[in-house]
Amino acid sequence: GPEQAASALEAVSSSLASDFVQDLPTGITAAIVDEMRSDEQADLLSEMPQSDADAVLREMDPGEARDARELLAYGADTAGGLMRKEFLHFPTGSTVGGVIEDMRENADSYADYAIQYAYVLRDGVLVGVLRLRDLLFSSKSSPVESVMLPDPIAVPVAATIDELRDFFSANKFVGVPVTDARGALLGVVHRASIRQAQSERAEDDLLKVSGIVGGEEIRTMPLRVRARRRLSWLSTNILLNVISASVIAFYEDTLQSVIALAVFLPIISDMSGCSGNQAVTVSIRELALGVVKPNEIARVLGKEASVGVINGLVLGLVLGLAAFLWKGNMYLGVVVGGALAINTLVSVSLGGTLPLILRGLGRDPALAAAPILTTITDLLGFLLALGFATAFLPLLTG
């Protein structure tokens, strides 16, 4: 039935929920969406093709459809896009007894509300907050104005997810009212909604870093969709790899003279890339959680460079020793070990700061950081190894 189906869809991501309802008749989908919370309605409808979403909205209850359209008009990562329309509100002039009686009579309707507070409005403008405990311990004949907390804290409808995160970090509220420019109450944003939105943003960034573009992927999706989401990243990467390979072509004579370098080149590029991608992942996650800001490049660079020096020296020594033991040539060990050590330092430093630079430029760091880092570390790794080998060529071939 619609109510149970709505509960099931609210328990999964909105993209999966959209996939589940795509083959249902419009009327059935509308009946299910009617039973969902307003914020969940907006999330589901925003994932559907525009024509399908419009068709569902036309079939929905007019009041539910009006609320859903209002939420869809706001940015997904703003207070307007994250707020719920389900909240208790009463006009000035109401009494404590009247509020309590209304809550009793409409208990079934209010069952899905996350009730911690009720709000007092004067011509739609927020003027106070009622705590349930104050209602229970006050005289029924008392006007709500004498019980409410006046001049309540509210957030503007355009507040960003980062601003909301900072707000809830500074205030131990379960939820906060959302108002427009004149102070009219539009909805309520809950702390749990901000945590969920941050988690979804971090998960989306992780998918992009992994090279899956376009959102969540599961193996029951159509083959062409899954292939397209992966190819959009891989096709760019192959062009960047061609650029990296051109360095090898430039040093072809050196490589032919010291054929052992061919064994170590992929190790140098891969290990440096892995080290850099670790730093990229940490920075993207911290950006998503608001732990770092794009203007903190110097601090992040200092932290990551320290890690890069230590890891570069350790990895360089290990690889250099392996090269020496294999060929018995100390200079081969110096060439490959030194190249790996320097490239690891650069890769880790760049990996930590590149996401911040891209975010500061208004670019998506999750999508762009990994290909850029891979190209630079491959280029530099090949250049360092083959450049050092060219400089030490008589000692390597003697």
Short mmCIF file of C-alpha atoms in Angstrom, two decimals:
data_model
loop_
_atom_site.label_atom_id
_atom_site.label_comp_id
_atom_site.label_asym_id
_atom_site.label_seq_id
_atom_site.Cartn_x
_atom_site.Cartn_y
_atom_site.Cartn_z
CA GLY A 1 0.00 0.00 0.00
CA PRO A 2 1.04 3.64 -0.45
CA GLU A 3 1.87 4.23 3.23
CA GLN A 4 4.17 1.22 3.55
CA ALA A 5 5.70 1.92 0.14
CA ALA A 6 6.42 5.50 1.21
CA SER A 7 8.18 4.28 4.36
CA ALA A 8 10.28 1.89 2.29
CA LEU A 9 11.28 4.61 -0.20
CA GLU A 10 12.22 7.00 2.61
CA ALA A 11 14.67 4.38 3.87
CA VAL A 12 16.76 4.39 0.66
CA SER A 13 18.54 7.11 -1.29
CA SER A 14 16.40 9.32 -3.51
CA SER A 15 18.16 8.10 -6.67
CA LEU A 16 17.30 4.49 -5.86
CA ALA A 17 13.76 5.49 -4.91
CA SER A 18 13.41 7.12 -8.33
CA ASP A 19 14.54 3.90 -10.02
CA PHE A 20 12.00 1.89 -8.02
CA VAL A 21 8.99 3.98 -9.08
CA GLN A 22 9.96 4.65 -12.71
CA ASP A 23 7.85 1.78 -14.09
CA LEU A 24 4.83 2.33 -11.86
CA PRO A 25 1.64 3.97 -13.17
CA THR A 26 1.62 7.70 -12.45
CA GLY A 27 -1.40 7.49 -10.18
CA ILE A 28 0.20 4.86 -7.95
CA THR A 29 3.45 6.83 -7.73
CA ALA A 30 1.48 9.96 -6.81
CA ALA A 31 -0.37 8.09 -4.05
CA ILE A 32 2.94 6.89 -2.62
CA VAL A 33 4.57 10.32 -2.81
CA ASP A 34 1.54 11.84 -1.04
CA GLU A 35 2.41 9.70 2.01
CA MET A 36 6.06 10.81 2.17
CA ARG A 37 7.48 13.69 4.20
CA SER A 38 7.71 16.93 2.25
CA ASP A 39 11.51 16.97 2.13
CA GLU A 40 11.57 13.34 0.94
CA GLN A 41 8.95 14.18 -1.70
CA ALA A 42 11.13 16.93 -3.10
CA ASP A 43 14.23 14.71 -3.08
CA LEU A 44 12.45 11.93 -4.98
CA LEU A 45 10.81 14.22 -7.53
CA SER A 46 14.09 16.04 -8.19
CA GLU A 47 15.68 12.70 -9.22
CA MET A 48 12.92 11.91 -11.71
CA PRO A 49 12.86 13.14 -15.33
CA GLN A 50 11.10 16.51 -15.43
CA SER A 51 8.15 15.23 -17.49
CA ASP A 52 7.58 12.31 -15.09
CA ALA A 53 7.83 14.57 -12.04
CA ASP A 54 5.30 17.01 -13.54
CA ALA A 55 2.90 14.15 -14.26
CA VAL A 56 3.15 12.89 -10.67
CA LEU A 57 2.63 16.39 -9.26
CA ARG A 58 -0.58 16.74 -11.28
CA GLU A 59 -1.92 13.51 -9.73
CA MET A 60 -0.91 14.34 -6.15
CA ASP A 61 -3.08 15.92 -3.47
CA PRO A 62 -3.14 19.68 -4.30
CA GLY A 63 -1.77 20.70 -0.90
CA GLU A 64 1.02 18.13 -1.01
CA ALA A 65 1.86 19.11 -4.59
CA ARG A 66 2.01 22.80 -3.64
CA ASP A 67 4.48 22.09 -0.82
CA ALA A 68 6.59 19.87 -3.07
CA ARG A 69 6.75 22.52 -5.80
CA GLU A 70 7.83 25.11 -3.25
CA LEU A 71 10.69 22.94 -2.01
CA LEU A 72 11.76 22.05 -5.56
CA ALA A 73 12.13 25.76 -6.33
CA TYR A 74 14.97 26.07 -3.80
CA GLY A 75 18.54 24.86 -4.17
CA ALA A 76 19.01 21.29 -2.98
CA ASP A 77 21.82 22.31 -0.59
CA THR A 78 20.04 25.29 0.95
CA ALA A 79 17.74 25.61 3.95
CA GLY A 80 14.79 25.91 1.56
CA GLY A 81 15.67 22.65 -0.17
CA LEU A 82 16.37 20.77 3.08
CA MET A 83 13.49 22.01 5.23
CA ARG A 84 10.29 20.14 6.05
CA LYS A 85 6.84 21.63 5.71
CA GLU A 86 5.46 19.46 8.53
CA PHE A 87 5.55 21.61 11.67
CA LEU A 88 3.10 22.75 14.34
CA HIS A 89 2.10 26.39 14.29
CA PHE A 90 -0.57 28.39 16.05
CA PRO A 91 -1.70 32.00 15.72
CA THR A 92 -1.22 34.63 18.39
CA GLY A 93 -4.32 34.75 20.59
CA SER A 94 -4.40 30.97 21.00
CA THR A 95 -4.51 29.55 24.51
CA VAL A 96 -2.46 26.75 26.02
CA GLY A 97 -5.62 24.65 26.38
CA GLY A 98 -6.54 25.23 22.75
CA VAL A 99 -3.09 24.16 21.56
CA ILE A 100 -3.14 20.98 23.66
CA GLU A 101 -6.64 20.12 22.49
CA ASP A 102 -5.66 20.64 18.85
CA MET A 103 -2.71 18.30 19.29
CA ARG A 104 -4.95 15.64 20.82
CA GLU A 105 -7.62 15.90 18.13
CA ASN A 106 -5.10 15.74 15.31
CA ALA A 107 -2.77 13.17 16.83
CA ASP A 108 -2.99 10.94 13.74
CA SER A 109 -2.18 13.81 11.38
CA TYR A 110 0.75 14.93 13.52
CA ALA A 111 2.15 11.39 13.96
CA ASP A 112 4.78 11.90 11.27
CA TYR A 113 5.86 15.30 12.57
CA ALA A 114 9.18 15.46 14.42
CA ILE A 115 7.53 17.42 17.22
CA GLN A 116 9.87 19.11 19.64
CA TYR A 117 8.51 22.63 19.37
CA ALA A 118 5.45 24.47 18.16
CA TYR A 119 5.67 27.91 16.58
CA VAL A 120 3.58 31.01 17.19
CA LEU A 121 2.75 33.15 14.15
CA ARG A 122 1.30 36.60 13.69
CA ASP A 123 -0.01 36.92 10.13
CA GLY A 124 2.39 34.18 9.10
CA VAL A 125 5.42 35.88 10.67
CA LEU A 126 7.31 33.89 13.31
CA VAL A 127 7.10 35.60 16.70
CA GLY A 128 7.70 32.81 19.22
CA VAL A 129 8.49 29.18 20.00
CA LEU A 130 6.50 26.93 22.31
CA ARG A 131 8.30 24.17 24.17
CA LEU A 132 6.05 21.20 24.86
CA ARG A 133 7.09 21.04 28.50
CA ASP A 134 6.02 24.67 29.00
CA LEU A 135 2.62 23.86 27.53
CA LEU A 136 2.13 20.89 29.86
CA PHE A 137 2.99 22.85 32.99
CA SER A 138 1.02 26.02 32.22
CA SER A 139 -2.57 26.96 32.91
CA LYS A 140 -4.91 26.02 30.05
CA SER A 141 -6.34 29.51 30.03
CA SER A 142 -2.93 31.15 29.56
CA PRO A 143 -2.35 32.82 26.19
CA VAL A 144 0.49 31.30 24.21
CA GLU A 145 2.24 34.69 24.18
CA SER A 146 2.85 34.36 27.91
CA VAL A 147 4.39 30.91 27.53
CA MET A 148 6.34 31.19 24.28
CA LEU A 149 10.00 32.10 23.89
CA PRO A 150 9.90 35.40 22.01
CA ASP A 151 12.21 36.45 19.15
CA PRO A 152 13.30 32.91 18.29
CA ILE A 153 16.45 32.15 16.33
CA ALA A 154 15.79 31.35 12.68
CA VAL A 155 17.84 30.81 9.52
CA PRO A 156 17.19 32.42 6.13
CA VAL A 157 15.76 30.26 3.38
CA ALA A 158 18.91 30.73 1.27
CA ALA A 159 21.31 29.52 4.02
CA THR A 160 23.79 27.01 2.60
CA ILE A 161 24.46 23.54 3.95
CA ASP A 162 27.83 24.73 5.27
CA GLU A 163 26.17 27.63 7.10
CA LEU A 164 23.58 25.23 8.54
CA ARG A 165 26.30 22.84 9.66
CA ASP A 166 28.05 25.70 11.47
CA PHE A 167 24.75 26.75 13.02
CA PHE A 168 24.01 23.30 14.46
CA SER A 169 27.61 23.01 15.67
CA ALA A 170 27.15 26.21 17.67
CA ASN A 171 23.57 25.48 18.83
CA LYS A 172 22.35 22.21 20.33
CA PHE A 173 18.96 22.42 18.63
CA VAL A 174 17.03 19.51 17.16
CA GLY A 175 15.68 21.81 14.46
CA VAL A 176 15.60 25.44 13.45
CA PRO A 177 12.82 27.43 11.74
CA VAL A 178 13.40 28.74 8.23
CA THR A 179 12.07 32.19 7.36
CA ASP A 180 11.89 34.47 4.34
CA ALA A 181 12.97 38.12 4.13
CA ARG A 182 9.94 39.39 6.05
CA GLY A 183 10.20 36.74 8.77
CA ALA A 184 7.39 34.48 7.56
CA LEU A 185 7.84 30.88 8.67
CA LEU A 186 8.39 28.60 5.66
CA GLY A 187 9.54 25.34 7.23
CA VAL A 188 11.88 23.67 9.68
CA VAL A 189 15.35 22.24 9.06
CA HIS A 190 16.31 19.34 11.31
CA ARG A 191 19.81 18.50 12.49
CA ALA A 192 19.40 14.96 11.13
CA SER A 193 18.68 16.35 7.65
CA ILE A 194 21.97 18.25 7.64
CA ARG A 195 23.91 15.14 8.69
CA GLN A 196 22.21 13.15 5.93
CA ALA A 197 22.89 15.83 3.32
CA GLN A 198 26.57 15.99 4.30
CA SER A 199 26.83 12.21 4.16
CA GLU A 200 25.25 12.12 0.69
CA ARG A 201 27.58 14.86 -0.53
CA ALA A 202 30.62 12.99 0.78
CA GLU A 203 29.38 9.76 -0.85
CA ASP A 204 28.83 11.55 -4.16
CA ASP A 205 32.34 12.97 -3.98
CA LEU A 206 33.73 9.48 -3.30
CA LEU A 207 31.98 8.13 -6.41
CA LYS A 208 33.43 10.94 -8.51
CA VAL A 209 36.93 10.36 -7.15
CA SER A 210 36.50 6.70 -8.10
CA GLY A 211 35.61 7.73 -11.65
CA ILE A 212 31.83 7.10 -11.53
CA VAL A 213 30.16 10.24 -12.85
CA GLY A 214 26.43 10.91 -12.71
CA GLY A 215 25.49 9.68 -9.27
CA GLU A 216 24.87 6.41 -7.54
CA GLU A 217 25.42 3.20 -9.44
CA ILE A 218 24.11 -0.29 -8.78
CA ARG A 219 24.47 -3.29 -11.07
CA THR A 220 20.73 -3.55 -11.73
CA MET A 221 20.89 -0.26 -13.68
CA PRO A 222 20.75 -0.42 -17.50
CA LEU A 223 24.07 -1.37 -19.07
CA ARG A 224 24.28 1.79 -21.21
CA VAL A 225 23.81 4.02 -18.15
CA ARG A 226 26.55 2.28 -16.19
CA ALA A 227 28.93 2.30 -19.17
CA ARG A 228 28.28 6.01 -19.88
CA ARG A 229 28.89 7.04 -16.28
CA ARG A 230 32.27 5.33 -16.24
CA LEU A 231 33.38 6.23 -19.76
CA SER A 232 32.84 9.96 -19.25
CA TRP A 233 35.77 9.86 -16.82
CA LEU A 234 37.87 7.15 -18.48
CA SER A 235 37.79 8.80 -21.92
CA THR A 236 39.31 11.95 -20.42
CA ASN A 237 41.87 9.92 -18.54
CA ILE A 238 43.14 8.13 -21.65
CA LEU A 239 43.97 11.47 -23.29
CA LEU A 240 45.89 12.55 -20.20
CA ASN A 241 47.80 9.27 -20.18
CA VAL A 242 48.86 9.82 -23.78
CA ILE A 243 50.44 13.11 -22.64
CA SER A 244 52.32 11.27 -19.88
CA ALA A 245 53.52 8.61 -22.30
CA SER A 246 55.05 11.29 -24.52
CA VAL A 247 57.74 11.81 -21.87
CA ILE A 248 58.85 8.21 -22.29
CA ALA A 249 59.03 8.69 -26.05
CA PHE A 250 61.22 11.76 -25.56
CA TYR A 251 63.74 9.72 -23.51
CA GLU A 252 63.58 6.66 -25.75
CA ASP A 253 67.37 6.48 -26.18
CA THR A 254 67.97 6.53 -22.43
CA LEU A 255 65.37 3.83 -21.89
CA GLN A 256 66.96 1.62 -24.54
CA SER A 257 70.37 2.04 -22.89
CA VAL A 258 69.05 1.22 -19.38
CA ILE A 259 66.26 -1.23 -20.08
CA ALA A 260 65.89 -1.99 -16.35
CA LEU A 261 64.20 1.41 -15.96
CA ALA A 262 61.17 0.02 -17.80
CA VAL A 263 60.52 -2.18 -14.77
CA PHE A 264 60.59 0.73 -12.31
CA LEU A 265 58.71 3.45 -14.23
CA PRO A 266 55.22 2.04 -13.56
CA ILE A 267 56.15 1.49 -9.90
CA ILE A 268 57.26 5.11 -9.51
CA SER A 269 54.10 6.51 -11.14
CA ASP A 270 51.72 4.10 -9.39
CA MET A 271 53.14 4.49 -5.87
CA SER A 272 53.25 8.27 -6.19
CA GLY A 273 49.71 8.32 -7.55
CA CYS A 274 48.45 6.17 -4.69
CA SER A 275 50.08 8.47 -2.13
CA GLY A 276 48.58 11.53 -3.83
CA ASN A 277 45.11 10.01 -4.06
CA GLN A 278 45.16 9.31 -0.33
CA ALA A 279 45.68 13.04 0.24
CA VAL A 280 42.98 13.89 -2.33
CA THR A 281 40.46 11.66 -0.57
CA VAL A 282 41.18 13.19 2.84
CA SER A 283 40.88 16.76 1.52
CA ILE A 284 37.64 16.08 -0.37
CA ARG A 285 36.12 14.44 2.68
CA GLU A 286 37.19 17.33 4.91
CA LEU A 287 35.76 19.82 2.41
CA ALA A 288 32.47 17.91 2.36
CA LEU A 289 32.32 17.87 6.17
CA GLY A 290 33.42 21.49 6.46
CA VAL A 291 36.58 20.65 8.41
CA VAL A 292 38.74 22.71 6.03
CA LYS A 293 38.05 25.77 3.88
CA PRO A 294 39.42 26.56 0.41
CA ASN A 295 41.50 29.41 1.85
CA GLU A 296 43.45 27.07 4.18
CA ILE A 297 45.86 25.94 1.46
CA ALA A 298 49.01 26.90 3.40
CA ARG A 299 47.98 24.92 6.49
CA VAL A 300 47.02 21.84 4.48
CA LEU A 301 50.23 22.07 2.42
CA GLY A 302 52.33 22.10 5.58
CA LYS A 303 50.53 19.07 6.99
CA GLU A 304 50.71 17.05 3.77
CA ALA A 305 54.30 18.00 2.90
CA SER A 306 55.41 16.59 6.26
CA VAL A 307 53.73 13.28 5.43
CA GLY A 308 55.15 13.42 1.90
CA VAL A 309 58.74 13.81 3.14
CA ILE A 310 58.50 10.83 5.50
CA ASN A 311 56.63 8.54 3.09
CA GLY A 312 58.80 9.62 0.15
CA LEU A 313 62.03 8.80 1.99
CA VAL A 314 60.77 5.42 3.19
CA LEU A 315 59.34 4.36 -0.17
CA GLY A 316 62.37 5.71 -2.05
CA LEU A 317 64.77 3.77 0.16
CA VAL A 318 62.79 0.55 -0.25
CA LEU A 319 62.63 0.85 -4.05
CA GLY A 320 66.26 2.00 -4.33
CA LEU A 321 67.41 -0.98 -2.26
CA ALA A 322 65.35 -3.34 -4.42
CA ALA A 323 66.97 -1.92 -7.58
CA PHE A 324 70.46 -2.25 -6.08
CA LEU A 325 69.89 -5.84 -4.98
CA TRP A 326 68.48 -6.77 -8.39
CA LYS A 327 71.15 -5.23 -10.64
CA GLY A 328 74.00 -4.62 -8.21
CA ASN A 329 74.25 -1.01 -9.38
CA MET A 330 74.11 1.60 -6.64
CA TYR A 331 73.39 4.41 -9.11
CA LEU A 332 70.30 2.64 -10.43
CA GLY A 333 69.04 2.55 -6.85
CA VAL A 334 69.76 6.28 -6.46
CA VAL A 335 67.93 7.10 -9.71
CA VAL A 336 64.72 5.15 -9.05
CA GLY A 337 64.70 5.75 -5.28
CA GLY A 338 65.31 9.48 -5.66
CA ALA A 339 62.65 9.79 -8.35
CA LEU A 340 60.08 8.01 -6.18
CA ALA A 341 60.96 10.05 -3.07
CA ILE A 342 60.65 13.42 -4.84
CA ASN A 343 57.55 12.42 -6.78
CA THR A 344 55.84 11.18 -3.61
CA LEU A 345 56.51 14.49 -1.85
CA VAL A 346 55.07 16.46 -4.78
CA SER A 347 52.13 14.07 -5.21
CA VAL A 348 51.08 14.16 -1.56
CA SER A 349 51.47 17.94 -1.33
CA LEU A 350 49.52 18.47 -4.54
CA GLY A 351 46.90 15.89 -3.63
CA GLY A 352 46.17 17.65 -0.36
CA THR A 353 45.90 21.16 -1.81
CA LEU A 354 44.46 20.57 -5.29
CA PRO A 355 40.87 19.96 -4.06
CA LEU A 356 41.00 23.24 -2.10
CA ILE A 357 42.29 25.14 -5.13
CA LEU A 358 39.59 23.67 -7.38
CA ARG A 359 36.83 24.40 -4.85
CA GLY A 360 38.11 27.96 -4.52
CA LEU A 361 37.88 28.31 -8.32
CA GLY A 362 34.31 27.04 -8.28
CA ARG A 363 35.21 23.68 -9.84
CA ASP A 364 34.18 20.25 -8.62
CA PRO A 365 37.26 18.85 -6.84
CA ALA A 366 35.89 15.33 -6.67
CA LEU A 367 35.61 15.14 -10.44
CA ALA A 368 38.72 17.04 -11.51
CA ALA A 369 41.34 16.40 -8.80
CA ALA A 370 42.11 12.74 -9.54
CA PRO A 371 42.74 13.06 -13.32
CA ILE A 372 44.85 16.19 -12.85
CA LEU A 373 46.89 14.58 -10.08
CA THR A 374 47.40 11.37 -12.07
CA THR A 375 48.64 13.27 -15.10
CA ILE A 376 51.06 15.44 -13.12
CA THR A 377 52.48 12.58 -11.04
CA ASP A 378 52.94 10.37 -14.12
CA LEU A 379 54.61 13.17 -16.04
CA LEU A 380 56.86 14.15 -13.15
CA GLY A 381 57.68 10.55 -12.21
CA PHE A 382 58.74 9.65 -15.74
CA LEU A 383 60.60 12.95 -16.11
CA LEU A 384 62.50 12.52 -12.83
CA ALA A 385 63.45 8.90 -13.43
CA LEU A 386 64.49 9.33 -17.05
CA GLY A 387 66.11 12.70 -16.41
CA PHE A 388 68.21 11.31 -13.54
CA ALA A 389 69.06 8.27 -15.66
CA THR A 390 70.24 10.50 -18.49
CA ALA A 391 72.46 12.44 -16.09
CA PHE A 392 73.90 9.21 -14.62
CA LEU A 393 73.95 7.31 -17.93
CA PRO A 394 77.72 6.55 -18.00
CA LEU A 395 77.53 5.15 -14.45
CA LEU A 396 74.43 3.10 -15.22
CA THR A 397 75.85 1.50 -18.35
CA GLY A 398 79.47 1.18 -17.33
#
